[in-house]
Structure formats: C-alpha cells, structure tokens
Coordinates of C-alpha atoms in Angstrom, one line a residue:
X1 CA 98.6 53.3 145.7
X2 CA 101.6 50.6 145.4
X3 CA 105.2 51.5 145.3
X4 CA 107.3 48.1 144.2
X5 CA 110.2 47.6 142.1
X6 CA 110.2 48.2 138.4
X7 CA 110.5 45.8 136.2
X8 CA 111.6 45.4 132.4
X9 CA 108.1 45.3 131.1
X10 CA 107.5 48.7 132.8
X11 CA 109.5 51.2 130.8
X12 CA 107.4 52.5 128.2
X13 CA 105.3 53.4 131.2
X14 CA 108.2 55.2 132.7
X15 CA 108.8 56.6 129.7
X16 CA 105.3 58.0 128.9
X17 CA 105.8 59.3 133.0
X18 CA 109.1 61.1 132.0
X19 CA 107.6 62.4 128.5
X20 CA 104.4 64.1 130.2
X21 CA 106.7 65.5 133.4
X22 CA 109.1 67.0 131.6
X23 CA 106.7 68.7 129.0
X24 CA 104.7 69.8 131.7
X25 CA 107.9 71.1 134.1
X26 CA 110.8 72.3 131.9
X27 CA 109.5 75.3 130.0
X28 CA 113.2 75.8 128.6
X29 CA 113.8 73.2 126.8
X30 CA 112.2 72.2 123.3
X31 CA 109.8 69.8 122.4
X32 CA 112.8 67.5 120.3
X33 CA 115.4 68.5 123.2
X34 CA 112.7 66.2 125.9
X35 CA 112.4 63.4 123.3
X36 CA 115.2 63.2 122.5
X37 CA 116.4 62.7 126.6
X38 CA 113.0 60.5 127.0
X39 CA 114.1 58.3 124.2
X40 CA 118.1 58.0 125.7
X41 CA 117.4 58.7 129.4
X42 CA 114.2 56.3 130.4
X43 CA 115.5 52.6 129.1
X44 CA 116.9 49.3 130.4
X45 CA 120.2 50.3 129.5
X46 CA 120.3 53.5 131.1
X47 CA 118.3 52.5 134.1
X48 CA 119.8 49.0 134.5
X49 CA 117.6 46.8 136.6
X50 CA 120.1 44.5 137.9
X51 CA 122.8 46.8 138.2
X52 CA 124.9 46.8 142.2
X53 CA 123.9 49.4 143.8
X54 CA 120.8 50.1 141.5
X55 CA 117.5 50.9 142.9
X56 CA 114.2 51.6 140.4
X57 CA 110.7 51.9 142.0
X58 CA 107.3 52.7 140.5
X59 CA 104.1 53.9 142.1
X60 CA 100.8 52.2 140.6
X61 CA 97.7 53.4 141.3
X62 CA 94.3 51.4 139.8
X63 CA 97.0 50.0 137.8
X64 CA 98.9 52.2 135.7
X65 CA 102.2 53.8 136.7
X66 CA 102.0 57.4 138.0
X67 CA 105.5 58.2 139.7
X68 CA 108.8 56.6 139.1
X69 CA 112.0 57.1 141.1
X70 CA 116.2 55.7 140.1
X71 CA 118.9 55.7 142.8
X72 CA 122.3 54.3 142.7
X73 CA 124.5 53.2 145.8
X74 CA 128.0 53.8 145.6
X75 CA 130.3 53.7 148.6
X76 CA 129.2 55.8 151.5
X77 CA 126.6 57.8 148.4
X78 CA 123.7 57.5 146.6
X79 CA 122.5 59.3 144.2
X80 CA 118.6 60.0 143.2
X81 CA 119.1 60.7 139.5
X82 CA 115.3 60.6 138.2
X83 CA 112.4 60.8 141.0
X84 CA 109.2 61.8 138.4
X85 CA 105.2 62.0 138.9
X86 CA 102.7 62.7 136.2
X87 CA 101.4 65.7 136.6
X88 CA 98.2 64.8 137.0
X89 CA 99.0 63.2 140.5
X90 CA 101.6 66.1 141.8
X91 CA 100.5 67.3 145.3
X92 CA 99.1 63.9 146.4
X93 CA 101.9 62.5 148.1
X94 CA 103.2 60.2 145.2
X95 CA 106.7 61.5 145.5
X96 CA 106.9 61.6 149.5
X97 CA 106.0 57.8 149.4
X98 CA 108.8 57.1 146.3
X99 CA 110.9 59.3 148.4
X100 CA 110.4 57.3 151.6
X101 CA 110.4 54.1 150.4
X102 CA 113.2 54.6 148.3
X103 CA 115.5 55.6 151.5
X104 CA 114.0 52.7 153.4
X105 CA 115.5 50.2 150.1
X106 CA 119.0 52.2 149.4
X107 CA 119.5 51.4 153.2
X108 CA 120.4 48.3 152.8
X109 CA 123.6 49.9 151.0
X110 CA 124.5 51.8 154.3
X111 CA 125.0 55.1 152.9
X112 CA 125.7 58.0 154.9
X113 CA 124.2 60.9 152.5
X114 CA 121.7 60.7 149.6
X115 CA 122.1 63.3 147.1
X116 CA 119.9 64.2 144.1
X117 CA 120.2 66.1 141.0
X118 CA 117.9 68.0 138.9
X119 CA 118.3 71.6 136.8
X120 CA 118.6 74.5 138.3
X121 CA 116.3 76.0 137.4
X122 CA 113.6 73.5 138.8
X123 CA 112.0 75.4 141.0
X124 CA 109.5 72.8 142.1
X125 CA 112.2 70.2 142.5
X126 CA 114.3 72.3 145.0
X127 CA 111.0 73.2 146.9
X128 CA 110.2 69.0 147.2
X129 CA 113.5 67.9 148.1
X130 CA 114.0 70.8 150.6
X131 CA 111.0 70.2 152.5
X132 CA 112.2 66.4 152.7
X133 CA 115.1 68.0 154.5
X134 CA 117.8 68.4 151.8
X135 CA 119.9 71.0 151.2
X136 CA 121.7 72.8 147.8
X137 CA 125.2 71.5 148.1
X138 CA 126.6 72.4 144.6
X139 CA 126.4 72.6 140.9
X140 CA 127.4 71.2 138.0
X141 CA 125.8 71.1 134.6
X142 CA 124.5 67.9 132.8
X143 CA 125.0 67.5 128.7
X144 CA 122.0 66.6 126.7
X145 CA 122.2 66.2 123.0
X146 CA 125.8 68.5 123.1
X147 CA 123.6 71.3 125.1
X148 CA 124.7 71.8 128.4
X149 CA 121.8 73.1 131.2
X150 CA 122.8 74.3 134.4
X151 CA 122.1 71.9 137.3
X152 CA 121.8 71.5 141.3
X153 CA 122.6 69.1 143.5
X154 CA 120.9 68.8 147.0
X155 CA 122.3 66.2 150.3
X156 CA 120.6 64.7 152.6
X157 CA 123.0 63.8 155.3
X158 CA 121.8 60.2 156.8

C-alpha cells in the first residue's frame, strides 16, 4: 500500500470511497441523505487541493484508492474533517497509516492539537480515534441537506 497526496484526477475515486463507507457505516441516514453529501461533500471545491493549510491524502493499494483522509491547518489547530476506508479494507491498518502520515504532513503547520469530527453516533469512529490517543472534547451538530445530526469532536493534544 501507498499513501501520497491526492490529486484532481482522484475524486470520483474518493467519492466512490465515501459512497460505499457511508452506506456501509451510517445506518441512520437514508440512501438520498448519503448522495446527496457524497455528491456536495467529496469535490475539488469542497476539498480544495491547493488550499493554505489544506492537506488531502489517498491510500492505493494494486492501484485503486482504498482510504482517503482531509485535514486543514489553522493557527495552533487542525482539523481531520473526512478520514474514510472502504469497507472492504477496515481492520488492515489503512486508517493508522492515513492517520500517521497525515500527522507527519500537518506538522509542517506546527500545530499544537489535531481535532476530528465525525457523528455521534459513530461508534466505530470514536473506537479508532480513541485508540490513536484522542479524546471526546465536545459536540456540535453538522447540517446536511437542512437536517441537522448530532456530532463529536475528539483532540489530540500534540
């Protein structure tokens, strides 16, 4: 397996990651409620490349995209705002190496804490990102197509 950066001609890759994750991990929200987020969430405009502070990886393996992971550097913060593997490869390590190699890049921004964000009620998610050493910090909610889903956010303190 690779990790490198994405790049523009990855995205429908990243998309078809997000579309089979999400299906496959968020048994509360509807078939049109995913597609629709794929469709906004997983593009060049919302995941700008070039952006300061942006980082976007991908982890190949025999060629086709299997994990994806977004951060953005901000100040003394960044935040992990997608970190996705097909569910065919969960539990082989795809998301500790896109974990690890995304700290090593966002580094370079000299942060002091990394927070992500995912919905509450991801149970998997807080399991991964606690056993990386994170903890639960807060809540919020996050608005998808005027619906609003309860969601956590967990800090890693650098």
């Amino acid at each position: 397996m690779s990790i490198r950066s994405a790049t523009a001609d990855d995205f429908e890759a990243i998309k078809a990651v997000a579309r089979e994750t999400w299906h496959d991990t968020y048994e509360e929200l509807d078939a049109e409620t995913i597609e629709y987020t794929v469709v906004s969430w997983y593009t060049d405009d919302s995941m700008p490349l070039e952006a300061p502070g942006t980082v976007v990886l991908v982890a190949e393996r025999d060629g086709d995209i299997v994990g994806f992971t977004h951060a953005v550097a901000q100040g003394e913060q960044a935040d992990i705002l997608r970190m996705y593997v097909h569910p065919d490869h969960q539990g082989e390590g795809v998301g500790t190496d896109l974990h690890e190699r995304l700290l090593a890049e966002i580094e370079r921004y000299d942060v002091d804490r990394v927070r992500s964000l995912d919905f509450a009620f991801n149970d998997v998610s807080r399991a991964f990102y606690e056993g990386l050493g994170f903890e639960q910090t807060g809540e919020g909610e996050v608005e998808i197509d005027g619906e609003f889903y309860p969601e956590a956010v967990y800090t890693l303190e650098l």
